[in-house]
């Protein structure tokens, strides 16, 4: 690095020095508190549900634990236990509001123990844990995650199901006090009525009906209260790219956009951005399920990347988010791992075609050449133009066709997708379209003679990166091959010298696993990838890309620890649109769209799945 890096990293060095003076943050404190809450919560639920448990040897332990209650307060025991279980994960993530809830709950538990059980030891231990939390209050400073209303519905379904299951256990936990022999349906009715505060068809002796009724009513009240809180609390918006941030990013891309083929995808307007202290670099991200997910390399001057990365990591620390980076290049992965101590894993390879080296001649291109000639003989023609060259009517027609040909209810793509097409600010983007006029006796399609669309975003001043692949399913096979060849042949007139195609996930494993001499482990891994290709187009994308004889550039996943990989993988699937956890369509509140109709996504396992299988 040059001397300019010293000035850029001065703020970073000062931050690190200040952090060293304050001392390291002991992660063991929130982890231990969260684990204790989990164990105590399970113990409280068990002591409230199972009467024999309350009179067993474990009852002596339950009598002195914070939040444990006497056998006569079974309902309170269950509620306190469930609340502690709900708070445990938030305490492990150092969430400030969860800490406030725990600090508020512990004095109530201490007062309940002293009032109901006259347990001085239990009250003292509750206050001791309260003092411990207050003493370490600085450890619980993480800000809340972006909120959404669907969490209220999820809470109602999950906690409601838990309440019904616990209710069935409570109803049957006093077998010798039940009058008669009620059926399972009668017991379920008793649980449902009890959750709403009414008496059901099951009768008990020795006043057990009061204990069961209070327990069921408390479960119903807890479900209702937590659902109402999640539904009516003020909503905190997720990260959105502001107009000012977009202008700054476009300036950085104008100067440094040729470095990364994924740079233009940073302009997705459902991402947030953090900038380096000098403003010469930025990292774009989205928070999904507690994972702060960045994509591609940082935008801007390489020498300013460390400052933007430090800001990113500080933002993740403040909110206690899990940091991760999807699809960064080898250079980006080296900088990320060096500056943060994170680890990297190769995800796959990006197919890049150098226009000067591309030709349809030769045996290797025989299949593509024959397919293109056959389609052209069937009356198809292609047009490759910049978005700025299209009329508003043509842009609208392309948007409607791309929406209509989308195979899923929602747009897919995040790390390698722009999420829109035809925006006036993206005038340098390239659209390739295939057309075929209807013959005699043929009915025109809903989108006229338009049969397929490819959308490319700028990659610096001399490149373009594939974003969208959509086609009419009734069109002849090979539309994507036809348009890619047309785009590559038109590239010199557009002053484009390199074209980034699809991302092939785990390409090296697929390529090496099919070669002679591959070991059993590699062959097994390849067989698993081929099996998964039934749902995710892993092998088909690799073979599709290989048709055009590209060079392969590896892409990496950067992560903190191996134990975070399942969580990062699930968050990535949510971000890419493979997993949807939102409200049902009828219950969704329509939001004004900040951009032109979104309909673009990168056609790959990470960029969407619009690629047709090779004919």
Coordinates of C-alpha atoms in Angstrom, one line a residue:
X1 CA 0.0 0.0 0.0
X2 CA 1.1 3.5 -0.7
X3 CA 1.4 6.4 1.8
X4 CA -2.1 7.4 1.0
X5 CA -3.3 4.3 2.9
X6 CA -1.8 5.7 6.1
X7 CA -4.0 8.7 6.0
X8 CA -7.1 6.6 5.1
X9 CA -6.4 4.2 8.0
X10 CA -5.6 6.8 10.7
X11 CA -9.2 6.7 11.9
X12 CA -9.1 2.9 11.9
X13 CA -5.9 2.8 13.9
X14 CA -7.3 5.3 16.4
X15 CA -10.5 3.2 16.8
X16 CA -8.4 0.0 17.3
X17 CA -6.2 1.8 19.9
X18 CA -9.3 3.1 21.8
X19 CA -10.7 -0.3 21.8
X20 CA -7.5 -1.7 23.2
X21 CA -7.4 0.9 26.0
X22 CA -11.0 0.0 27.0
X23 CA -10.1 -3.6 27.0
X24 CA -11.6 -6.5 25.0
X25 CA -15.3 -7.2 25.3
X26 CA -15.7 -10.6 27.1
X27 CA -18.1 -12.5 25.0
X28 CA -18.4 -15.0 27.8
X29 CA -20.6 -12.7 29.8
X30 CA -23.6 -12.5 27.4
X31 CA -23.1 -16.2 26.5
X32 CA -23.2 -17.3 30.1
X33 CA -26.2 -15.2 31.0
X34 CA -28.1 -16.4 27.9
X35 CA -27.2 -20.1 28.8
X36 CA -28.4 -19.5 32.4
X37 CA -31.7 -18.0 31.2
X38 CA -32.2 -21.1 28.9
X39 CA -31.6 -23.6 31.7
X40 CA -33.7 -21.7 34.3
X41 CA -36.5 -21.2 31.7
X42 CA -36.6 -24.9 31.0
X43 CA -36.6 -25.7 34.7
X44 CA -39.4 -23.3 35.4
X45 CA -41.5 -24.7 32.6
X46 CA -40.9 -28.2 33.9
X47 CA -41.7 -27.3 37.5
X48 CA -45.0 -25.7 36.4
X49 CA -46.1 -28.4 34.1
X50 CA -45.1 -31.7 35.9
X51 CA -46.4 -31.9 39.5
X52 CA -44.1 -34.8 40.3
X53 CA -41.1 -32.8 39.2
X54 CA -42.0 -30.1 41.7
X55 CA -41.8 -32.7 44.5
X56 CA -38.7 -34.5 43.3
X57 CA -35.1 -33.9 44.3
X58 CA -34.8 -31.3 41.6
X59 CA -37.4 -29.2 43.5
X60 CA -34.7 -28.3 46.0
X61 CA -32.7 -26.8 43.2
X62 CA -35.7 -25.1 41.7
X63 CA -36.5 -23.4 45.0
X64 CA -33.4 -21.3 45.0
X65 CA -33.1 -20.5 41.3
X66 CA -34.0 -17.0 40.0
X67 CA -37.5 -17.0 38.7
X68 CA -38.5 -20.4 40.2
X69 CA -41.8 -20.3 41.9
X70 CA -43.7 -22.4 44.4
X71 CA -45.9 -25.3 43.3
X72 CA -49.0 -23.3 43.9
X73 CA -48.0 -20.8 41.3
X74 CA -47.7 -23.2 38.3
X75 CA -49.1 -20.7 35.9
X76 CA -46.5 -18.0 36.9
X77 CA -43.8 -20.6 36.6
X78 CA -44.7 -21.5 33.0
X79 CA -45.0 -17.9 31.9
X80 CA -41.7 -16.9 33.6
X81 CA -40.0 -19.9 32.0
X82 CA -41.2 -19.1 28.5
X83 CA -40.2 -15.5 28.9
X84 CA -36.7 -16.5 29.9
X85 CA -36.5 -18.8 27.0
X86 CA -37.6 -16.0 24.7
X87 CA -35.0 -13.6 26.2
X88 CA -32.0 -16.1 26.2
X89 CA -31.0 -15.7 22.5
X90 CA -31.3 -11.9 22.7
X91 CA -29.0 -11.8 25.7
X92 CA -26.4 -13.9 23.9
X93 CA -26.5 -11.4 21.1
X94 CA -26.1 -8.5 23.6
X95 CA -29.4 -6.8 22.6
X96 CA -30.0 -3.7 24.7
X97 CA -33.8 -4.0 24.8
X98 CA -33.6 -7.7 25.8
X99 CA -31.3 -6.6 28.7
X100 CA -33.9 -4.1 29.7
X101 CA -36.6 -6.7 29.7
X102 CA -34.5 -9.1 31.8
X103 CA -33.6 -6.4 34.3
X104 CA -37.3 -5.6 34.6
X105 CA -38.3 -9.2 35.0
X106 CA -35.8 -10.2 37.7
X107 CA -37.1 -7.8 40.4
X108 CA -40.7 -9.1 39.7
X109 CA -39.4 -12.6 40.1
X110 CA -37.7 -11.8 43.3
X111 CA -40.8 -10.2 44.7
X112 CA -42.9 -13.1 43.6
X113 CA -40.6 -15.6 45.3
X114 CA -40.6 -13.7 48.6
X115 CA -44.4 -13.1 48.5
X116 CA -45.5 -16.6 47.4
X117 CA -42.8 -18.8 48.8
X118 CA -41.2 -16.6 51.5
X119 CA -37.9 -17.7 49.9
X120 CA -35.2 -15.3 51.0
X121 CA -32.5 -17.3 49.2
X122 CA -34.3 -17.3 45.9
X123 CA -35.0 -13.5 46.2
X124 CA -31.4 -12.8 47.0
X125 CA -30.1 -14.9 44.0
X126 CA -32.6 -13.0 41.7
X127 CA -31.3 -9.7 42.9
X128 CA -27.7 -11.0 42.6
X129 CA -28.3 -11.8 39.0
X130 CA -29.9 -8.4 38.5
X131 CA -26.8 -6.8 40.0
X132 CA -24.6 -8.8 37.7
X133 CA -26.5 -7.7 34.7
X134 CA -26.4 -4.1 35.8
X135 CA -22.6 -4.3 36.5
X136 CA -22.0 -5.6 33.0
X137 CA -24.6 -3.3 31.3
X138 CA -22.1 -2.1 28.8
X139 CA -21.8 -5.6 27.4
X140 CA -25.5 -5.4 26.3
X141 CA -25.4 -2.4 24.0
X142 CA -26.4 -4.0 20.7
X143 CA -29.1 -2.1 18.8
X144 CA -32.3 -3.8 17.6
X145 CA -32.6 -5.5 14.2
X146 CA -34.7 -4.1 11.4
X147 CA -38.3 -5.0 12.1
X148 CA -41.1 -6.3 10.1
X149 CA -44.8 -7.1 10.9
X150 CA -44.6 -10.8 9.8
X151 CA -42.8 -11.5 13.1
X152 CA -46.1 -11.0 14.9
X153 CA -47.7 -13.7 12.8
X154 CA -44.8 -16.0 13.2
X155 CA -44.9 -15.5 17.0
X156 CA -48.6 -16.2 17.1
X157 CA -48.2 -19.5 15.1
X158 CA -45.1 -20.8 17.0
X159 CA -46.0 -19.7 20.5
X160 CA -49.6 -20.7 19.9
X161 CA -48.5 -24.2 18.9
X162 CA -46.2 -24.4 21.9
X163 CA -49.1 -23.3 24.2
X164 CA -51.4 -26.0 22.8
X165 CA -48.7 -28.6 23.2
X166 CA -48.0 -27.6 26.8
X167 CA -51.7 -27.3 27.4
X168 CA -52.2 -30.9 26.5
X169 CA -49.4 -31.9 28.9
X170 CA -50.9 -29.8 31.6
X171 CA -54.3 -31.3 31.2
X172 CA -52.9 -34.8 31.4
X173 CA -50.4 -34.1 34.2
X174 CA -53.0 -34.9 36.9
X175 CA -54.3 -38.3 35.7
X176 CA -55.6 -39.3 39.2
X177 CA -57.6 -36.1 39.6
X178 CA -59.5 -36.3 36.3
X179 CA -63.2 -37.2 36.5
X180 CA -64.1 -39.9 34.1
X181 CA -62.2 -40.9 31.0
X182 CA -62.3 -37.9 28.5
X183 CA -61.3 -38.4 24.9
X184 CA -58.4 -36.7 23.2
X185 CA -60.8 -34.4 21.4
X186 CA -62.4 -33.4 24.8
X187 CA -58.9 -32.7 26.1
X188 CA -58.0 -30.6 23.1
X189 CA -61.3 -28.7 23.5
X190 CA -60.4 -28.1 27.2
X191 CA -57.0 -26.7 26.1
X192 CA -58.5 -24.3 23.5
X193 CA -61.2 -23.0 25.8
X194 CA -58.7 -22.6 28.6
X195 CA -56.3 -20.5 26.5
X196 CA -59.2 -18.1 26.0
X197 CA -60.0 -18.1 29.8
X198 CA -63.0 -20.4 29.7
X199 CA -63.7 -23.7 31.3
X200 CA -63.6 -26.8 29.1
X201 CA -65.3 -30.2 29.2
X202 CA -62.7 -31.9 31.4
X203 CA -63.4 -31.9 35.2
X204 CA -61.0 -32.4 38.1
X205 CA -61.2 -33.1 41.8
X206 CA -59.3 -31.6 44.8
X207 CA -59.3 -28.1 43.2
X208 CA -56.9 -29.1 40.5
X209 CA -59.2 -27.4 38.0
X210 CA -58.0 -24.0 39.3
X211 CA -54.3 -24.9 38.7
X212 CA -55.0 -26.2 35.2
X213 CA -57.3 -23.2 34.4
X214 CA -54.8 -20.6 35.6
X215 CA -52.0 -22.3 33.7
X216 CA -53.9 -22.4 30.4
X217 CA -55.1 -18.8 30.8
X218 CA -51.6 -17.6 31.5
X219 CA -50.3 -19.4 28.3
X220 CA -53.1 -17.8 26.3
X221 CA -52.4 -14.3 27.8
X222 CA -48.7 -14.7 27.1
X223 CA -49.3 -15.6 23.4
X224 CA -51.7 -12.7 23.0
X225 CA -49.5 -10.1 24.8
X226 CA -46.3 -11.0 22.9
X227 CA -48.2 -11.1 19.5
X228 CA -49.8 -7.7 20.2
X229 CA -46.5 -6.2 21.2
X230 CA -44.8 -7.4 18.0
X231 CA -47.7 -6.2 15.8
X232 CA -48.2 -2.7 17.2
X233 CA -44.6 -1.7 18.2
X234 CA -43.1 1.1 16.0
X235 CA -41.7 -0.4 12.9
X236 CA -38.0 0.2 12.2
X237 CA -37.3 0.3 8.4
X238 CA -34.8 -2.0 6.9
X239 CA -31.7 -0.6 5.1
X240 CA -32.5 1.4 2.0
X241 CA -30.1 3.1 -0.4
X242 CA -30.7 6.8 -0.2
X243 CA -30.5 9.1 -3.2
X244 CA -27.4 10.7 -1.7
X245 CA -25.7 7.3 -1.1
X246 CA -26.6 6.2 -4.7
X247 CA -25.0 9.4 -6.1
X248 CA -21.8 8.7 -4.1
X249 CA -21.7 5.1 -5.2
X250 CA -22.2 6.1 -8.9
X251 CA -19.2 8.5 -8.6
X252 CA -17.1 5.7 -7.1
X253 CA -18.2 3.3 -9.9
X254 CA -17.3 5.9 -12.5
X255 CA -13.7 6.0 -11.3
X256 CA -13.2 2.4 -10.1
X257 CA -16.1 0.4 -11.6
X258 CA -13.9 -1.6 -13.9
X259 CA -12.3 -3.5 -11.1
X260 CA -15.3 -5.7 -10.1
X261 CA -17.9 -7.1 -12.5
X262 CA -20.4 -7.1 -9.6
X263 CA -19.8 -3.4 -8.8
X264 CA -23.0 -2.1 -10.4
X265 CA -25.1 -4.5 -8.4
X266 CA -24.3 -2.4 -5.3
X267 CA -26.8 0.1 -6.7
X268 CA -29.7 -2.2 -5.6
X269 CA -32.0 0.1 -3.7
X270 CA -32.8 -2.4 -1.0
X271 CA -29.2 -2.3 0.3
X272 CA -27.6 0.0 2.8
X273 CA -24.1 1.4 2.4
X274 CA -21.3 2.3 4.8
X275 CA -18.4 4.5 3.6
X276 CA -14.8 4.8 4.6
X277 CA -13.8 7.9 6.6
X278 CA -12.5 9.5 3.4
X279 CA -15.5 8.6 1.4
X280 CA -13.3 6.9 -1.2
X281 CA -14.7 3.4 -0.7
X282 CA -18.0 1.8 0.5
X283 CA -19.4 -1.6 1.4
X284 CA -23.1 -2.3 0.5
X285 CA -25.1 -4.8 2.6
X286 CA -28.5 -6.0 3.7
X287 CA -29.4 -7.5 7.1
X288 CA -31.2 -10.8 6.9
X289 CA -32.1 -12.9 10.0
X290 CA -29.4 -11.2 12.0
X291 CA -26.7 -11.6 9.3
X292 CA -25.1 -8.5 7.9
X293 CA -24.7 -9.7 4.3
X294 CA -22.3 -7.8 2.0
X295 CA -21.9 -8.7 -1.6
X296 CA -19.0 -8.5 -4.1
X297 CA -15.9 -6.4 -3.4
X298 CA -16.0 -3.0 -1.7
X299 CA -16.7 -0.2 -4.1
X300 CA -14.0 2.4 -4.7
X301 CA -10.3 2.8 -4.3
X302 CA -8.6 -0.4 -3.1
X303 CA -6.4 1.6 -0.8
X304 CA -9.5 2.9 1.0
X305 CA -11.1 -0.5 1.3
X306 CA -9.8 -1.1 4.9
X307 CA -11.6 2.0 6.2
X308 CA -14.9 0.9 4.7
X309 CA -14.4 -2.7 6.0
X310 CA -13.8 -1.4 9.5
X311 CA -16.9 0.7 9.4
X312 CA -18.8 -2.4 8.2
X313 CA -17.4 -4.5 11.0
X314 CA -18.2 -1.8 13.6
X315 CA -21.8 -1.6 12.4
X316 CA -22.1 -5.4 12.8
X317 CA -20.6 -5.2 16.3
X318 CA -22.9 -2.4 17.4
X319 CA -26.0 -4.4 16.3
X320 CA -24.5 -7.8 17.2
X321 CA -25.0 -9.0 13.6
X322 CA -23.1 -11.9 12.1
X323 CA -20.8 -10.4 9.3
X324 CA -20.5 -12.2 6.0
X325 CA -19.5 -11.4 2.4
X326 CA -20.9 -13.2 -0.6
X327 CA -19.2 -13.4 -4.0
X328 CA -16.1 -11.4 -3.4
X329 CA -13.1 -11.8 -5.7
X330 CA -9.8 -13.2 -4.7
X331 CA -8.3 -9.7 -4.1
X332 CA -11.4 -8.8 -2.1
X333 CA -11.2 -11.9 0.0
X334 CA -7.5 -11.3 0.8
X335 CA -8.3 -7.8 2.0
X336 CA -11.3 -8.9 4.0
X337 CA -9.5 -11.7 5.7
X338 CA -6.4 -9.6 6.4
X339 CA -8.2 -6.7 7.9
X340 CA -10.8 -8.5 9.9
X341 CA -9.4 -12.0 10.7
X342 CA -12.4 -13.6 9.0
X343 CA -12.1 -16.8 7.0
X344 CA -12.9 -17.5 3.3
X345 CA -14.4 -20.3 1.4
X346 CA -14.5 -20.7 -2.4
X347 CA -18.1 -20.7 -3.6
X348 CA -17.5 -21.1 -7.3
X349 CA -16.4 -19.4 -10.5
X350 CA -17.6 -16.6 -12.6
X351 CA -17.6 -17.1 -16.4
X352 CA -15.9 -14.2 -18.3
X353 CA -15.6 -14.0 -22.0
X354 CA -13.0 -11.8 -23.7
X355 CA -14.8 -10.4 -26.8
X356 CA -11.6 -10.3 -28.9
X357 CA -11.1 -14.1 -28.3
X358 CA -14.7 -15.1 -29.0
X359 CA -15.6 -16.9 -32.2
X360 CA -18.2 -19.4 -33.4
X361 CA -15.6 -21.2 -35.4
X362 CA -14.0 -24.4 -34.4
X363 CA -15.1 -27.8 -33.1
X364 CA -15.6 -26.6 -29.5
X365 CA -18.3 -24.2 -30.6
X366 CA -20.0 -26.6 -33.0
X367 CA -23.2 -27.1 -30.8
X368 CA -23.7 -23.4 -30.1
X369 CA -23.1 -22.6 -33.8
X370 CA -25.6 -25.1 -35.0
X371 CA -28.2 -24.1 -32.5
X372 CA -27.9 -20.4 -33.4
X373 CA -28.1 -21.1 -37.1
X374 CA -31.2 -23.3 -36.6
X375 CA -33.0 -20.6 -34.6
X376 CA -32.2 -17.9 -37.2
X377 CA -33.6 -20.1 -39.9
X378 CA -36.8 -20.3 -38.0
X379 CA -37.3 -16.6 -38.4
X380 CA -35.9 -15.1 -35.2
X381 CA -33.9 -11.9 -35.2
X382 CA -32.0 -10.2 -32.5
X383 CA -31.4 -6.6 -31.4
X384 CA -28.7 -5.4 -29.0
X385 CA -28.9 -1.8 -27.7
X386 CA -28.2 0.4 -24.8
X387 CA -31.2 1.1 -22.5
X388 CA -30.9 4.8 -23.4
X389 CA -31.5 4.0 -27.1
X390 CA -34.9 2.3 -26.3
X391 CA -38.1 4.3 -26.5
X392 CA -40.3 4.4 -23.3
X393 CA -42.8 2.1 -25.1
X394 CA -40.1 -0.5 -25.8
X395 CA -38.8 -0.3 -22.2
X396 CA -42.4 -0.9 -20.9
X397 CA -42.9 -3.8 -23.2
X398 CA -39.6 -5.4 -22.0
X399 CA -40.6 -4.9 -18.4
X400 CA -44.0 -6.4 -18.9
X401 CA -42.6 -9.4 -20.7
X402 CA -39.8 -10.0 -18.1
X403 CA -42.4 -9.9 -15.3
X404 CA -44.7 -12.2 -17.2
X405 CA -42.0 -14.8 -17.9
X406 CA -40.7 -14.8 -14.3
X407 CA -41.1 -18.3 -13.0
X408 CA -41.5 -17.3 -9.3
X409 CA -43.9 -15.0 -7.3
X410 CA -41.0 -12.9 -6.1
X411 CA -37.8 -11.6 -7.7
X412 CA -34.7 -13.7 -7.0
X413 CA -31.2 -12.4 -6.6
X414 CA -29.3 -10.2 -4.3
X415 CA -25.5 -10.4 -4.6
X416 CA -25.4 -10.5 -8.4
X417 CA -28.7 -8.9 -9.3
X418 CA -29.8 -5.3 -9.9
X419 CA -33.5 -5.8 -9.1
X420 CA -34.8 -3.5 -11.9
X421 CA -34.7 -2.9 -15.6
X422 CA -35.1 0.2 -17.7
X423 CA -34.4 2.7 -15.0
X424 CA -33.4 6.1 -16.6
X425 CA -30.2 6.2 -14.4
X426 CA -29.1 2.9 -15.9
X427 CA -29.0 4.2 -19.4
X428 CA -25.6 2.5 -20.1
X429 CA -27.1 -0.9 -19.4
X430 CA -27.5 -3.2 -22.5
X431 CA -30.7 -5.0 -23.5
X432 CA -30.6 -7.9 -26.0
X433 CA -34.0 -9.0 -27.3
X434 CA -35.1 -11.8 -29.6
X435 CA -38.1 -11.3 -31.9
X436 CA -40.2 -13.4 -34.2
X437 CA -43.2 -12.2 -36.2
X438 CA -46.1 -14.6 -36.1
X439 CA -46.7 -16.6 -39.3
X440 CA -49.9 -17.2 -41.1
X441 CA -52.5 -18.8 -38.9
X442 CA -50.4 -18.1 -35.8
X443 CA -51.9 -16.1 -32.9
X444 CA -49.6 -13.3 -31.7
X445 CA -48.3 -13.7 -28.1
X446 CA -49.2 -11.4 -25.2
X447 CA -46.0 -9.4 -25.8
X448 CA -46.1 -9.2 -29.5
X449 CA -43.1 -10.5 -31.4
X450 CA -40.8 -10.3 -28.3
X451 CA -39.6 -13.8 -27.4
X452 CA -36.6 -13.4 -25.0
X453 CA -34.7 -10.8 -23.1
X454 CA -31.2 -10.5 -21.8
X455 CA -30.1 -7.5 -19.6
X456 CA -26.5 -6.5 -18.9
X457 CA -25.3 -3.9 -16.4
X458 CA -22.1 -1.8 -17.0
X459 CA -18.8 -3.2 -15.8
X460 CA -16.7 -0.1 -15.9
X461 CA -16.2 1.7 -19.2
X462 CA -15.4 -1.4 -21.4
X463 CA -17.4 -4.3 -19.9
X464 CA -20.8 -5.5 -19.1
X465 CA -22.2 -8.1 -16.6
X466 CA -25.1 -10.4 -17.2
X467 CA -28.1 -9.6 -14.9
X468 CA -31.3 -11.0 -16.4
X469 CA -32.2 -14.0 -18.6
X470 CA -35.9 -14.4 -19.4
X471 CA -37.7 -16.1 -22.3
X472 CA -41.1 -17.1 -23.6
X473 CA -41.5 -20.8 -22.7
X474 CA -43.3 -21.4 -25.9
X475 CA -40.3 -20.1 -28.0
X476 CA -37.8 -22.4 -29.6
X477 CA -35.1 -23.8 -27.2
X478 CA -31.8 -22.0 -27.3
X479 CA -33.1 -18.4 -26.9
X480 CA -30.4 -17.7 -24.2
X481 CA -27.6 -19.0 -26.4
X482 CA -28.9 -17.0 -29.3
X483 CA -28.9 -13.7 -27.4
X484 CA -25.5 -14.3 -25.7
X485 CA -23.9 -14.8 -29.1
X486 CA -25.7 -11.7 -30.4
X487 CA -24.5 -9.7 -27.5
X488 CA -20.9 -10.9 -27.9
X489 CA -21.0 -10.2 -31.6
X490 CA -22.4 -6.7 -31.0
X491 CA -20.0 -5.9 -28.1
X492 CA -17.3 -4.2 -30.3
X493 CA -19.8 -1.7 -31.6
X494 CA -20.8 -0.9 -28.0
X495 CA -17.1 -0.5 -27.0
X496 CA -17.3 -3.6 -24.8
X497 CA -14.3 -5.8 -24.6
X498 CA -15.3 -8.2 -21.8
X499 CA -18.6 -9.8 -20.8
X500 CA -19.3 -11.5 -17.4
X501 CA -21.8 -14.3 -17.8
X502 CA -23.4 -16.6 -15.1
X503 CA -21.8 -17.6 -11.8
X504 CA -21.2 -21.4 -11.6
X505 CA -21.5 -22.6 -8.1
X506 CA -18.9 -25.2 -7.0
X507 CA -17.6 -25.3 -10.6
X508 CA -14.2 -26.6 -9.7
X509 CA -15.6 -29.6 -7.8
X510 CA -17.9 -30.5 -10.7
X511 CA -15.0 -30.2 -13.2
X512 CA -12.5 -32.1 -11.2
X513 CA -15.0 -34.7 -10.0
X514 CA -15.7 -35.9 -13.6
X515 CA -12.1 -36.3 -14.6
X516 CA -10.2 -39.5 -14.7
X517 CA -8.4 -40.3 -11.4
X518 CA -10.7 -38.3 -9.2
X519 CA -10.7 -39.6 -5.6
X520 CA -13.8 -41.1 -3.8
X521 CA -14.3 -38.0 -1.7
X522 CA -14.4 -35.7 -4.8
X523 CA -16.6 -38.1 -6.7
X524 CA -19.0 -38.2 -3.8
X525 CA -19.1 -34.4 -3.5
X526 CA -19.8 -34.1 -7.2
X527 CA -22.6 -36.7 -7.0
X528 CA -24.2 -34.7 -4.2
X529 CA -24.0 -31.5 -6.3
X530 CA -25.5 -33.3 -9.3
X531 CA -28.4 -34.5 -7.0
X532 CA -29.0 -31.0 -5.7
X533 CA -29.1 -29.7 -9.2
X534 CA -32.6 -31.1 -9.5
X535 CA -33.7 -28.1 -7.4
X536 CA -30.8 -25.7 -7.8
X537 CA -29.3 -25.3 -11.3
X538 CA -25.8 -26.0 -10.3
X539 CA -24.6 -28.5 -12.9
X540 CA -26.7 -27.0 -15.7
X541 CA -25.3 -23.5 -15.2
X542 CA -21.8 -24.8 -15.2
X543 CA -22.4 -26.7 -18.5
X544 CA -24.3 -23.7 -20.0
X545 CA -21.4 -21.3 -19.2
X546 CA -18.8 -23.8 -20.5
X547 CA -20.4 -23.6 -24.0
X548 CA -18.9 -20.2 -24.6
X549 CA -15.3 -21.2 -23.7
X550 CA -14.9 -18.6 -20.9
X551 CA -12.1 -18.0 -18.5
X552 CA -13.1 -18.7 -14.9
X553 CA -12.6 -16.2 -12.0
X554 CA -13.1 -17.7 -8.5
X555 CA -15.6 -16.1 -6.1
X556 CA -15.5 -16.5 -2.3
X557 CA -17.7 -16.4 0.8
X558 CA -16.1 -14.6 3.8
X559 CA -17.4 -15.6 7.2
X560 CA -16.4 -15.4 10.9
X561 CA -16.6 -19.0 12.2
X562 CA -17.6 -22.4 10.8
X563 CA -20.5 -22.5 13.2
X564 CA -22.0 -19.5 11.5
X565 CA -22.2 -21.1 8.1
X566 CA -25.6 -22.7 8.4
X567 CA -27.0 -19.4 9.6
X568 CA -25.3 -17.5 6.8
X569 CA -26.5 -20.0 4.2
X570 CA -30.1 -19.7 5.4
X571 CA -29.8 -15.9 5.3
X572 CA -28.3 -16.0 1.8
X573 CA -31.2 -18.1 0.6
X574 CA -33.6 -15.6 2.0
X575 CA -31.8 -12.7 0.4
X576 CA -31.6 -14.5 -3.0
X577 CA -35.3 -15.2 -2.9
X578 CA -35.2 -19.0 -2.5
X579 CA -36.8 -18.8 1.0
X580 CA -39.7 -16.5 1.8
X581 CA -40.8 -15.8 5.4
X582 CA -43.1 -12.9 4.8
X583 CA -46.8 -12.5 5.4
X584 CA -49.2 -14.2 3.0
X585 CA -49.8 -12.1 -0.2
X586 CA -53.3 -11.1 0.9
X587 CA -52.0 -9.7 4.2
X588 CA -49.0 -7.8 2.8
X589 CA -49.2 -4.0 3.0
X590 CA -48.4 -2.6 -0.4
X591 CA -45.4 -0.2 -0.3
X592 CA -44.6 2.4 -2.9
X593 CA -41.9 1.2 -5.1
X594 CA -38.8 3.5 -5.0
X595 CA -37.7 2.6 -8.5
X596 CA -39.1 1.5 -11.9
X597 CA -40.8 -1.8 -11.9
X598 CA -38.3 -4.3 -10.6
X599 CA -37.8 -7.4 -12.7
X600 CA -34.1 -8.1 -13.2
X601 CA -32.0 -10.8 -11.6
X602 CA -28.8 -12.5 -12.4
X603 CA -29.4 -15.9 -13.9
X604 CA -27.5 -18.3 -11.7
X605 CA -27.7 -20.2 -8.4
X606 CA -26.9 -16.9 -6.7
X607 CA -28.4 -14.6 -9.3
X608 CA -31.7 -16.4 -9.8
X609 CA -32.7 -19.4 -11.8
X610 CA -34.0 -18.3 -15.2
X611 CA -31.5 -20.2 -17.3
X612 CA -33.1 -22.8 -19.6
X613 CA -31.6 -26.2 -19.7
X614 CA -29.5 -26.8 -22.8
X615 CA -31.4 -28.4 -25.6

